[in-house]
Short mmCIF file of N, CA and C in Angstrom, two decimals:
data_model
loop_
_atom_site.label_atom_id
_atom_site.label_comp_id
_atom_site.label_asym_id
_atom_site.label_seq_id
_atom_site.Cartn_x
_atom_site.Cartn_y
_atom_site.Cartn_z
N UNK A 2 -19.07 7.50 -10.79
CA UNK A 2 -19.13 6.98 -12.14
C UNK A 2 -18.29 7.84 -13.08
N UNK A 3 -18.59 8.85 -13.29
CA UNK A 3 -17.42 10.18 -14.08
C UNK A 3 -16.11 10.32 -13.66
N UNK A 4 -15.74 9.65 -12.20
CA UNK A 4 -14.46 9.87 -11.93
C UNK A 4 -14.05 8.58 -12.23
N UNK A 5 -14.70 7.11 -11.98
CA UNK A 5 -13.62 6.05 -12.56
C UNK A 5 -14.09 6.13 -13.91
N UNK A 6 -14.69 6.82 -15.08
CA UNK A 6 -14.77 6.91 -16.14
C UNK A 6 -13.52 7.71 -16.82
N UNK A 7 -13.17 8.81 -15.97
CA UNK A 7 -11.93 9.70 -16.17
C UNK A 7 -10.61 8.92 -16.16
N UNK A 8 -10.94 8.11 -15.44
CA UNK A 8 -9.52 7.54 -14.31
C UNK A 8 -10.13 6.00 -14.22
N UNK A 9 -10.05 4.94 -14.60
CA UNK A 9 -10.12 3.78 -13.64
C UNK A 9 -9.07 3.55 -13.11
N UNK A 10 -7.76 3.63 -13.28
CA UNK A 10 -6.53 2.88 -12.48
C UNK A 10 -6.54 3.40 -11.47
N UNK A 11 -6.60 5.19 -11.37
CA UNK A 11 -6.85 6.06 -10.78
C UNK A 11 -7.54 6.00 -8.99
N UNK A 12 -9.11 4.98 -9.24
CA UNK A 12 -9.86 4.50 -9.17
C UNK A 12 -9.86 3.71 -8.04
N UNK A 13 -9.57 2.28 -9.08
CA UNK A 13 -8.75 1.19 -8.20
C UNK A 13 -7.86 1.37 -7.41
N UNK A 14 -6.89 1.90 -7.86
CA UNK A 14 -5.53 2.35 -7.12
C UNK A 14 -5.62 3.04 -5.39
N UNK A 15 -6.81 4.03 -5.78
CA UNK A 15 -7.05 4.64 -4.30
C UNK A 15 -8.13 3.60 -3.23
N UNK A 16 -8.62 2.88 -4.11
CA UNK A 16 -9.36 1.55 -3.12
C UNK A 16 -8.15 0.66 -2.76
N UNK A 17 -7.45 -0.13 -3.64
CA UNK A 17 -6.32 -0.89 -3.48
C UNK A 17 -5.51 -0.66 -2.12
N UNK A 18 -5.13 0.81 -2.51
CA UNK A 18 -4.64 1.80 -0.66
C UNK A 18 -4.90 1.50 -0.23
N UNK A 19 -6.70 2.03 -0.18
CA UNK A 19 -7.38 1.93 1.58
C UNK A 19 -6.99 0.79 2.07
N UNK A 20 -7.58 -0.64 1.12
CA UNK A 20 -7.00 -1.62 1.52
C UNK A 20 -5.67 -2.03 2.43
N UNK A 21 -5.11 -1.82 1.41
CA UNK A 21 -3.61 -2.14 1.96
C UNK A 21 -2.86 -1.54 3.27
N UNK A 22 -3.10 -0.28 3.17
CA UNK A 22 -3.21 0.68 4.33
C UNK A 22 -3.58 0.47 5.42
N UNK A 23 -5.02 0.30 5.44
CA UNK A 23 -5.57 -0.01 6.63
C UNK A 23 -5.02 -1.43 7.46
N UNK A 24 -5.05 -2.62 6.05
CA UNK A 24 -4.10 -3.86 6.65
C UNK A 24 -2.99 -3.65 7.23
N UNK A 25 -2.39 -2.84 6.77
CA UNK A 25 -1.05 -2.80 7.13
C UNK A 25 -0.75 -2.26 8.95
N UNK A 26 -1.40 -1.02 9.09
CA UNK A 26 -1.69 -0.11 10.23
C UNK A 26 -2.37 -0.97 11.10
N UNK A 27 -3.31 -2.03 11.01
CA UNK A 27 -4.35 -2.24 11.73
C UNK A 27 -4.05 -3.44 11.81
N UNK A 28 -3.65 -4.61 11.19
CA UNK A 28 -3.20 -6.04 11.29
C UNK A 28 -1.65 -5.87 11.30
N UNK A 29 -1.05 -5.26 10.97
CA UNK A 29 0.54 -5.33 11.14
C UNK A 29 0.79 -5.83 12.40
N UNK A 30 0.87 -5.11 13.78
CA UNK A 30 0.64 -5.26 14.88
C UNK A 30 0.64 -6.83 15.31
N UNK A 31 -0.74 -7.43 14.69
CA UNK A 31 -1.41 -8.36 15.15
C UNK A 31 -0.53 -9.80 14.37
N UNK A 32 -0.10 -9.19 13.19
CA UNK A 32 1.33 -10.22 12.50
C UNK A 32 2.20 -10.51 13.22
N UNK A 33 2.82 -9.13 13.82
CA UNK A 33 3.81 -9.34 14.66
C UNK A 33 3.94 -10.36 15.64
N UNK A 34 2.56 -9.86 16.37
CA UNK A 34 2.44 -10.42 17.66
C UNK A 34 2.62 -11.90 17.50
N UNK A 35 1.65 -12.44 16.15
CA UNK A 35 1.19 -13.92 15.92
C UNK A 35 2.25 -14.40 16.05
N UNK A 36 3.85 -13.34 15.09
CA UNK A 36 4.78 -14.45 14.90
C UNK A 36 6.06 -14.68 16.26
N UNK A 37 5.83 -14.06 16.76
CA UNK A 37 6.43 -14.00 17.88
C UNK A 37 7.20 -13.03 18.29
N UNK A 38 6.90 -11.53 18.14
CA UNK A 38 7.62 -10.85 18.48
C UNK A 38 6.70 -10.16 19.75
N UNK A 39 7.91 -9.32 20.59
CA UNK A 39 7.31 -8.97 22.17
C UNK A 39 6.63 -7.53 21.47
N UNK A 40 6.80 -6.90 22.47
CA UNK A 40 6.48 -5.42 22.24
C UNK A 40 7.31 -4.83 21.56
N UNK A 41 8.65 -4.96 22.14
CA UNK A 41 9.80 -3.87 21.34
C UNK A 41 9.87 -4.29 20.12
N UNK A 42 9.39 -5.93 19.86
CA UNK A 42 9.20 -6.08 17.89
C UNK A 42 8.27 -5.65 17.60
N UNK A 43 7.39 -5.37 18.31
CA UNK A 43 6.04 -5.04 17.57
C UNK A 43 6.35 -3.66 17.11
N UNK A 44 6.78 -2.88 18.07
CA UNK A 44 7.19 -1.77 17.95
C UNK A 44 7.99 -1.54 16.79
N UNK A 45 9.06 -2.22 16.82
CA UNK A 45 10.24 -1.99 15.74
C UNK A 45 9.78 -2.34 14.40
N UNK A 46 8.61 -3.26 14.03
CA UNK A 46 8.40 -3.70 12.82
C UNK A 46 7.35 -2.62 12.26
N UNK A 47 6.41 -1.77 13.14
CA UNK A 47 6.00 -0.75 12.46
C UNK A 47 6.22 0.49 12.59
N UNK A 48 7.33 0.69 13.18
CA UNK A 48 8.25 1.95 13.22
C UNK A 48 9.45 1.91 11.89
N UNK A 49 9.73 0.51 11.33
CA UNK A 49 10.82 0.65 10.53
C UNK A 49 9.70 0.70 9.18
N UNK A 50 8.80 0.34 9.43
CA UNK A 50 8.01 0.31 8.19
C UNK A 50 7.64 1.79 7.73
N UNK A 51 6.88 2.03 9.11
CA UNK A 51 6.42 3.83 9.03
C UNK A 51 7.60 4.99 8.74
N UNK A 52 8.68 4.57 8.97
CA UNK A 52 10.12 5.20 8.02
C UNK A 52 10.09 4.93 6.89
N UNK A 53 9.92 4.23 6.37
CA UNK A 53 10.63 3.82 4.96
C UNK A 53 9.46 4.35 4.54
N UNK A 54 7.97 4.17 4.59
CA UNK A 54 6.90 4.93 3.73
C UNK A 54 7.46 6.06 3.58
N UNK A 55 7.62 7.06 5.13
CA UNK A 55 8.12 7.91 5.18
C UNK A 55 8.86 8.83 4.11
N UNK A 56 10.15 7.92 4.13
CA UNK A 56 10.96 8.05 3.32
C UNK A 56 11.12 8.34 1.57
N UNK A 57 10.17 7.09 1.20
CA UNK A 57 9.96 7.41 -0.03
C UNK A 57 8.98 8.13 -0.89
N UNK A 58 8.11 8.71 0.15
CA UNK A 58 7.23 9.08 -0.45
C UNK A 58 7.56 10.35 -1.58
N UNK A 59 8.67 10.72 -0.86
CA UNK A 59 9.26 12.22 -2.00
C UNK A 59 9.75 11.63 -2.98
N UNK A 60 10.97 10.79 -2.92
CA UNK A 60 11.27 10.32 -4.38
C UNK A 60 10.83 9.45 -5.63
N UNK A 61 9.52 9.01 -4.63
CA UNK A 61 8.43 8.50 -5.23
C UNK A 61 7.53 9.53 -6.18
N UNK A 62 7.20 10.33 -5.71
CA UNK A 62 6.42 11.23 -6.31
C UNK A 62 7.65 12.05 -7.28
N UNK A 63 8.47 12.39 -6.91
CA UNK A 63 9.04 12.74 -7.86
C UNK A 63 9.61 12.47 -9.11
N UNK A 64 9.60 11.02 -9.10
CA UNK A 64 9.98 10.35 -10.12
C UNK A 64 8.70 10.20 -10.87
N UNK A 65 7.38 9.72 -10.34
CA UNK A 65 5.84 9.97 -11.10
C UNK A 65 5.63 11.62 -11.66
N UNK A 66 6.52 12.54 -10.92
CA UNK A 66 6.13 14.15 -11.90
C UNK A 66 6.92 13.68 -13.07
N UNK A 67 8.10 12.63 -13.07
CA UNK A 67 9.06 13.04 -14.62
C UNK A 67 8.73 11.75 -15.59
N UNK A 68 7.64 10.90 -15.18
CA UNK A 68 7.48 9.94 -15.78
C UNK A 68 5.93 9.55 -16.18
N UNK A 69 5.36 8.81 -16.46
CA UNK A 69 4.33 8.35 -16.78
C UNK A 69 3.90 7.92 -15.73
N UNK A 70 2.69 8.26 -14.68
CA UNK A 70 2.45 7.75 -13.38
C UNK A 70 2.16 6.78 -13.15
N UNK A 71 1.42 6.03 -14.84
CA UNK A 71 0.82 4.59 -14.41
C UNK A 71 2.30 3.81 -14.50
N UNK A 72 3.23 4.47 -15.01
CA UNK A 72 4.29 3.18 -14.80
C UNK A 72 4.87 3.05 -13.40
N UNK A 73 4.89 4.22 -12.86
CA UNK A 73 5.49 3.94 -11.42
C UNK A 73 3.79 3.55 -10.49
N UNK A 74 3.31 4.14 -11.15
CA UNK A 74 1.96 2.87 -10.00
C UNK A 74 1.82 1.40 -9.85
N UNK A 75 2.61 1.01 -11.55
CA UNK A 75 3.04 -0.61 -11.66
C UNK A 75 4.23 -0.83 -11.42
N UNK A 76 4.78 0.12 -11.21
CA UNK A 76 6.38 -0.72 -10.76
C UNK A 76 6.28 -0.21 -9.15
N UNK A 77 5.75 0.30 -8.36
CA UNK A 77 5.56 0.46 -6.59
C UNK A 77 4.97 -0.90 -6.62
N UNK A 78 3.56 -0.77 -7.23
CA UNK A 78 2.66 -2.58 -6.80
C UNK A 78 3.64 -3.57 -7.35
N UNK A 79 4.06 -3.78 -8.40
CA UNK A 79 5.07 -4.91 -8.72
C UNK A 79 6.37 -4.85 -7.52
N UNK A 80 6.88 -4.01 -7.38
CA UNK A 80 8.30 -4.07 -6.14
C UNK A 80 7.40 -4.96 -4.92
N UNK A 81 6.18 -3.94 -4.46
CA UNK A 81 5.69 -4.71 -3.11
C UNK A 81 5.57 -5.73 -3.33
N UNK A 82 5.03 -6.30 -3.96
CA UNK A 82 4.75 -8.02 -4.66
C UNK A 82 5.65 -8.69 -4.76
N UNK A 83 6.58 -8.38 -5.10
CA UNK A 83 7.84 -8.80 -5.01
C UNK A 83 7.92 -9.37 -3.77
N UNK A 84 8.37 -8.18 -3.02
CA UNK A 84 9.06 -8.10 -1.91
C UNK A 84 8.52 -8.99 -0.85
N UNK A 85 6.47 -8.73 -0.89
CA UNK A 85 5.98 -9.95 0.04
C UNK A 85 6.10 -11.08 0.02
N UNK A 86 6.12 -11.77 -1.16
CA UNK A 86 6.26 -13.03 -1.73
C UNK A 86 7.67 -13.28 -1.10
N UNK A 87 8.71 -12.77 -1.71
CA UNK A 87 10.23 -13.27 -0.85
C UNK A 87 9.70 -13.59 0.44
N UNK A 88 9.22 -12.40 1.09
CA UNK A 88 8.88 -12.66 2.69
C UNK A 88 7.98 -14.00 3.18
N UNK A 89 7.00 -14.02 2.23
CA UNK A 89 6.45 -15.07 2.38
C UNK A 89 7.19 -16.71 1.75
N UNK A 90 8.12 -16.42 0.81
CA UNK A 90 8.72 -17.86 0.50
C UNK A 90 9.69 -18.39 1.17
N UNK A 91 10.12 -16.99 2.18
CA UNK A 91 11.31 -17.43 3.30
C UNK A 91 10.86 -17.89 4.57
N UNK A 92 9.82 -17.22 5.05
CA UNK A 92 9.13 -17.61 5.82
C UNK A 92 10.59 -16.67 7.30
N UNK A 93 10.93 -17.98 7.86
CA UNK A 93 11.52 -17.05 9.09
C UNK A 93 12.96 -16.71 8.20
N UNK A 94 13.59 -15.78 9.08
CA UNK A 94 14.68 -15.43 8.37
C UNK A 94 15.22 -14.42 9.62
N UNK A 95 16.44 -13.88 9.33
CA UNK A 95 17.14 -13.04 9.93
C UNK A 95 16.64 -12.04 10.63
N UNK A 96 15.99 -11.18 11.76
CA UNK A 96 15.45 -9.81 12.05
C UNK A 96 16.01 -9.04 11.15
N UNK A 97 17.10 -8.69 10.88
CA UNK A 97 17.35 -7.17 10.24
C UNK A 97 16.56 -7.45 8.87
N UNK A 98 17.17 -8.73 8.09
CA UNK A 98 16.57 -9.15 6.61
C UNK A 98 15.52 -8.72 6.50
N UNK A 99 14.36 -9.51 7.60
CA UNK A 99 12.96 -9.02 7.68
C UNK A 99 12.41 -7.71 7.64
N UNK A 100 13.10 -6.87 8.53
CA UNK A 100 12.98 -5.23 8.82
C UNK A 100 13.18 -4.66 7.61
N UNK A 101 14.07 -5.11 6.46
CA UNK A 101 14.66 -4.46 5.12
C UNK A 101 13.71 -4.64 4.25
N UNK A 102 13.12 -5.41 4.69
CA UNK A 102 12.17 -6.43 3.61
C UNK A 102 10.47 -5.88 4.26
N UNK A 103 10.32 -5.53 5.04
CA UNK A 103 9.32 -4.77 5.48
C UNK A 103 8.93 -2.94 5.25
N UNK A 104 10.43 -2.81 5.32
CA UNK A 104 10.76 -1.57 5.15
C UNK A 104 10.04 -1.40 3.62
N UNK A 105 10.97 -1.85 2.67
CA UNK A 105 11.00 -2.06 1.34
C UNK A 105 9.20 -2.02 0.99
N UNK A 106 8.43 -2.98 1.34
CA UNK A 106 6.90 -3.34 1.21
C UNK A 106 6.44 -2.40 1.50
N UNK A 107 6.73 -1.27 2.66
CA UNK A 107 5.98 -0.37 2.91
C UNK A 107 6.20 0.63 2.34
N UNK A 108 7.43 0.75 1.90
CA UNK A 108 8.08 1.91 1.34
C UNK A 108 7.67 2.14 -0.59
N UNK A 109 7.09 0.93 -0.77
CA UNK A 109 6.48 1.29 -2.23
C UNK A 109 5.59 1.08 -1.84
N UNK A 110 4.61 -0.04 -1.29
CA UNK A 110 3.11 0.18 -1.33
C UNK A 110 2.64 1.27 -0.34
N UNK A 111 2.98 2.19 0.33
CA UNK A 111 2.44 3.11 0.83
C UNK A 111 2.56 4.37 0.40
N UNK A 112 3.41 4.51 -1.04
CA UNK A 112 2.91 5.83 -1.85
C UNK A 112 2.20 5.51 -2.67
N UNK A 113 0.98 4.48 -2.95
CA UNK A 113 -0.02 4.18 -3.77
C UNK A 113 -1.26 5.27 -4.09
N UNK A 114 -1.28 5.53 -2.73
CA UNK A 114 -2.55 6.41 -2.72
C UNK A 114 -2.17 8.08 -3.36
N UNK A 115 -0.85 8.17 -2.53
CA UNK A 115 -0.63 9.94 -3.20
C UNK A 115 -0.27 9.32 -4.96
N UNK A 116 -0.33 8.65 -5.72
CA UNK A 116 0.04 8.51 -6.96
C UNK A 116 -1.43 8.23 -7.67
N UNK A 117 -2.19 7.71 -7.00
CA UNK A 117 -3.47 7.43 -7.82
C UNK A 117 -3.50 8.65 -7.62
N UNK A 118 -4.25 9.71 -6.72
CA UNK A 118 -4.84 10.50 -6.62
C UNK A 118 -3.89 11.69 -7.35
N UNK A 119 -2.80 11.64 -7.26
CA UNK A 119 -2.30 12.54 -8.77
C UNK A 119 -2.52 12.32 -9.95
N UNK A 120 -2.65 10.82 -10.54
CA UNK A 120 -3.18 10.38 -11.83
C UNK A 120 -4.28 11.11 -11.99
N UNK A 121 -5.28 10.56 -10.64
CA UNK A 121 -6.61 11.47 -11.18
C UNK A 121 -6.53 12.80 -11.39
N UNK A 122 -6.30 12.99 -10.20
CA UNK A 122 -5.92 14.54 -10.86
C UNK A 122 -5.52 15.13 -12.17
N UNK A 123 -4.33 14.80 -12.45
CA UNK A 123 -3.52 14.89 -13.98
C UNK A 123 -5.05 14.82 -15.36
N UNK A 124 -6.26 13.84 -14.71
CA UNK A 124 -7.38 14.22 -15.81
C UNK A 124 -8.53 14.38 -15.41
N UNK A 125 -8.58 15.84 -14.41
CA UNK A 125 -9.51 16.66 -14.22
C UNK A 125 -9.11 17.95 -14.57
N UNK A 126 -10.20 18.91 -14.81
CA UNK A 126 -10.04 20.24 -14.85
C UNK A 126 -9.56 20.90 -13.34
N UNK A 127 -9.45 21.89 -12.46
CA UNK A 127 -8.93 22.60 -11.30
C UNK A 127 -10.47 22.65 -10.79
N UNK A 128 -11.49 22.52 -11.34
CA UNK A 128 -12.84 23.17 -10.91
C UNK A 128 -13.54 22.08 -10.32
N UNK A 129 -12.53 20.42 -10.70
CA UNK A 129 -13.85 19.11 -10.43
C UNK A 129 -12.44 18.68 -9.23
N UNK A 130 -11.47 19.05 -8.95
CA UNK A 130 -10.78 18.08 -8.09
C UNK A 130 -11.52 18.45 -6.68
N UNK A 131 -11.70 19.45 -6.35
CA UNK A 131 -12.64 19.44 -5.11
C UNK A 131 -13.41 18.17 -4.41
N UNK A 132 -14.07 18.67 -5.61
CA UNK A 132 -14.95 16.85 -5.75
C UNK A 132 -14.46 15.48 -5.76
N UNK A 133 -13.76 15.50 -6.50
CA UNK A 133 -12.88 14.12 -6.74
C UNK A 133 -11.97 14.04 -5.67
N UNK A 134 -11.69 14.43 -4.68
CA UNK A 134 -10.64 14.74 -3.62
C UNK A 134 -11.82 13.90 -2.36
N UNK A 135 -12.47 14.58 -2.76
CA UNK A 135 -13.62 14.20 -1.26
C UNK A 135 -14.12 12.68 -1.90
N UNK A 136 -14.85 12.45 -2.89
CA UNK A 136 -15.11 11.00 -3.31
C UNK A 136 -13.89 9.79 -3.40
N UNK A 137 -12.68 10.79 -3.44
CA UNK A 137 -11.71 9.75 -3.22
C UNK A 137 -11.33 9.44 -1.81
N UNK A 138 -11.59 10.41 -1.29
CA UNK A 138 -11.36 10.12 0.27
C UNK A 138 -12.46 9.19 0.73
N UNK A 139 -13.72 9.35 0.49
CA UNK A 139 -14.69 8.50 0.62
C UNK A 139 -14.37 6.94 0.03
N UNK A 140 -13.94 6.69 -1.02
CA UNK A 140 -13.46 5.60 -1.36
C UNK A 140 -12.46 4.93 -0.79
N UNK A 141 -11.65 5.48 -0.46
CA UNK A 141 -10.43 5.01 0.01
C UNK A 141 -10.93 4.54 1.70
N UNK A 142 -11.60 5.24 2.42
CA UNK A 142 -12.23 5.16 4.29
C UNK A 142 -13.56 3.97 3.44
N UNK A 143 -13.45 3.31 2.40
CA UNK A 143 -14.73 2.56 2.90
C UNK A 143 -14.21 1.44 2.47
N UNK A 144 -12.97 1.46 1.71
CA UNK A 144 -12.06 0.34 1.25
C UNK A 144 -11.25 0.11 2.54
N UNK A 145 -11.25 0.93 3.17
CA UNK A 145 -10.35 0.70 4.55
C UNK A 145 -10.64 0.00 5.60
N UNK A 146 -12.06 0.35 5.72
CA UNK A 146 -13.06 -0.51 6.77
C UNK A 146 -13.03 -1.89 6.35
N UNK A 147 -12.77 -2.18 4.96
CA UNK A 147 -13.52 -3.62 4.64
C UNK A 147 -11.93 -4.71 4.44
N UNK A 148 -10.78 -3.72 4.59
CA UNK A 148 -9.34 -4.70 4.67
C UNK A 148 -9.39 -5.21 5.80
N UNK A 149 -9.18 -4.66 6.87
CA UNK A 149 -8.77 -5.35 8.03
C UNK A 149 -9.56 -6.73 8.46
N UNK A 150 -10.93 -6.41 8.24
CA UNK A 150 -12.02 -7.33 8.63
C UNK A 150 -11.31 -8.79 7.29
N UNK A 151 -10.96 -8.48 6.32
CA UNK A 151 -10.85 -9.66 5.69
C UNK A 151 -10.05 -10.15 6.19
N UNK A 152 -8.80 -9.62 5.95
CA UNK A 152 -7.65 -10.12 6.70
C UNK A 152 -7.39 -10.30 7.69
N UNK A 153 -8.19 -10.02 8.98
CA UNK A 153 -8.35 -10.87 10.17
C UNK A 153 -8.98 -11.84 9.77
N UNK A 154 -10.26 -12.00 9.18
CA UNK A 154 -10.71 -13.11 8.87
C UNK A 154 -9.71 -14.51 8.60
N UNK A 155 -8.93 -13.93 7.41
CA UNK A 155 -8.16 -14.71 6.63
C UNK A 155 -7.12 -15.15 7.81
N UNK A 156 -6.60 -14.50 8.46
CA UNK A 156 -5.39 -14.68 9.59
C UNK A 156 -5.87 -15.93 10.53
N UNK A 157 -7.59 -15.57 10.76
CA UNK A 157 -7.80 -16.50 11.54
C UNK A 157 -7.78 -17.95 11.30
N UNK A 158 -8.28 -18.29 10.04
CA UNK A 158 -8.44 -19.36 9.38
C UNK A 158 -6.98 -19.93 8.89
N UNK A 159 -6.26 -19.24 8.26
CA UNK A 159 -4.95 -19.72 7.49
C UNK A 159 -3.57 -19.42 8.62
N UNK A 160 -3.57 -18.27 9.01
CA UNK A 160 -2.74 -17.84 10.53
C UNK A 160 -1.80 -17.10 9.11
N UNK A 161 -0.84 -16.68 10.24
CA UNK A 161 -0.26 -15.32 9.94
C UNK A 161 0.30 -14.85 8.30
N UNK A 162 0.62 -16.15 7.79
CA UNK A 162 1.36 -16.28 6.59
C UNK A 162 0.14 -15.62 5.82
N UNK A 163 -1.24 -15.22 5.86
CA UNK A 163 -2.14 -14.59 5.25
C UNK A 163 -1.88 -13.16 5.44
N UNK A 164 -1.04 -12.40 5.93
CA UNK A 164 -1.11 -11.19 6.13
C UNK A 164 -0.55 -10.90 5.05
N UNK A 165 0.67 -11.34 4.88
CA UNK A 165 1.38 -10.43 3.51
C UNK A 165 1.06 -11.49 2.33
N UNK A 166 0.32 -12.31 2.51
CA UNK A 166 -0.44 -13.30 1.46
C UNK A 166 -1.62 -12.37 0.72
N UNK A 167 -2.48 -11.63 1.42
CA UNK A 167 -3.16 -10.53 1.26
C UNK A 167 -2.84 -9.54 0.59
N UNK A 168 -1.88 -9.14 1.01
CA UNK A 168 -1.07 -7.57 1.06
C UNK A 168 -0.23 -7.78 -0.23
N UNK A 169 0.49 -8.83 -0.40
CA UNK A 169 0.66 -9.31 -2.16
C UNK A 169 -0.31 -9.56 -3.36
N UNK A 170 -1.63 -10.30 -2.36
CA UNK A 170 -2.43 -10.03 -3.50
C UNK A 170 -2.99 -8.72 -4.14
N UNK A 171 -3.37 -8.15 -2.99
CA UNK A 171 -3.98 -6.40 -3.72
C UNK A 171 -2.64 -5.85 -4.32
N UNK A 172 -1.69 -5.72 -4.32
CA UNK A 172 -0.40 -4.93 -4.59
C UNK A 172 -0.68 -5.55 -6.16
N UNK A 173 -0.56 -7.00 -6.56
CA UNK A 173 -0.27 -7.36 -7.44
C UNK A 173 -1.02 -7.49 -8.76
N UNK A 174 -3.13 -7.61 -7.64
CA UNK A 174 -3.85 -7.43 -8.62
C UNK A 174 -3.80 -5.67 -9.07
#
């Protein structure tokens, strides 16, 4: 209660993660598979993804030390949103396109979590982040448990086009 009182975006932001995160890691895979890729796509679609997080996570954060964090927390969720929606309005398209376009989704929505949890930070004292470190971790592992289960759900019922149908919605709400 004192920490999303400090912080709500803060808050949200590190649930939003778990979410997204866990979808991503844990149903990615199972996207793949649906849409027809073998192993070596399965492989390649979350290996190019797990780069590009990779990747941006430094110039991500670095641009949130010289800026206002909630703006780059809305412009990472606005890019991913973006980016799923294309994916989803194209539907099939080129492999590499896709890979760029996956890349891209992962590569802003997967510095979500190190940016909330610096926001929060940014309005605590040095004496309460202890705390707020561990309740955010707690938040984030119980938001995590409860993505995948939807979005299999949702996959099952609607089929694959729900994965980044999902994964746009949390980015965007």
């Amino acid at each position: 209660d004192l920490l999303y009182r400090n912080s709500p975006l803060g808050v949200v932001a590190v649930s939003v993660s778990g979410m997204v995160s866990a979808i991503f890691f844990s149903m990615g895979p199972v996207y793949a598979r649906l849409n027809g890729m073998g192993n070596s796509g399965v492989a390649t679609f979350m290996g190019v993804s797990i780069l590009a997080a990779v990747v941006t996570q430094y110039p991500v954060g670095r641009l949130s030390d010289r800026m206002d964090r909630r703006t780059v927390i809305a412009a990472v969720c606005a890019l991913a949103t973006i980016v799923a929606c294309i994916i989803l309005a194209f539907g099939h398209m080129p492999r590499a396109l896709f890979l760029t376009l996956a890349g891209l989704f992962s590569g802003f929505a997967l510095t979500l979590y190190s940016l909330a949890v610096s926001h929060v930070n940014d309005k605590l004292e040095p004496s309460q982040m202890v705390a707020a470190s561990s309740a955010l971790i707690r938040l984030n592992g119980a938001a995590a448990a409860v993505g995948p289960v939807l979005a299999g759900s949702l996959i099952a019922v609607c089929g694959p086009s729900a994965y980044f149908t999902m994964l746009a919605t949390l980015t965007g709400a």
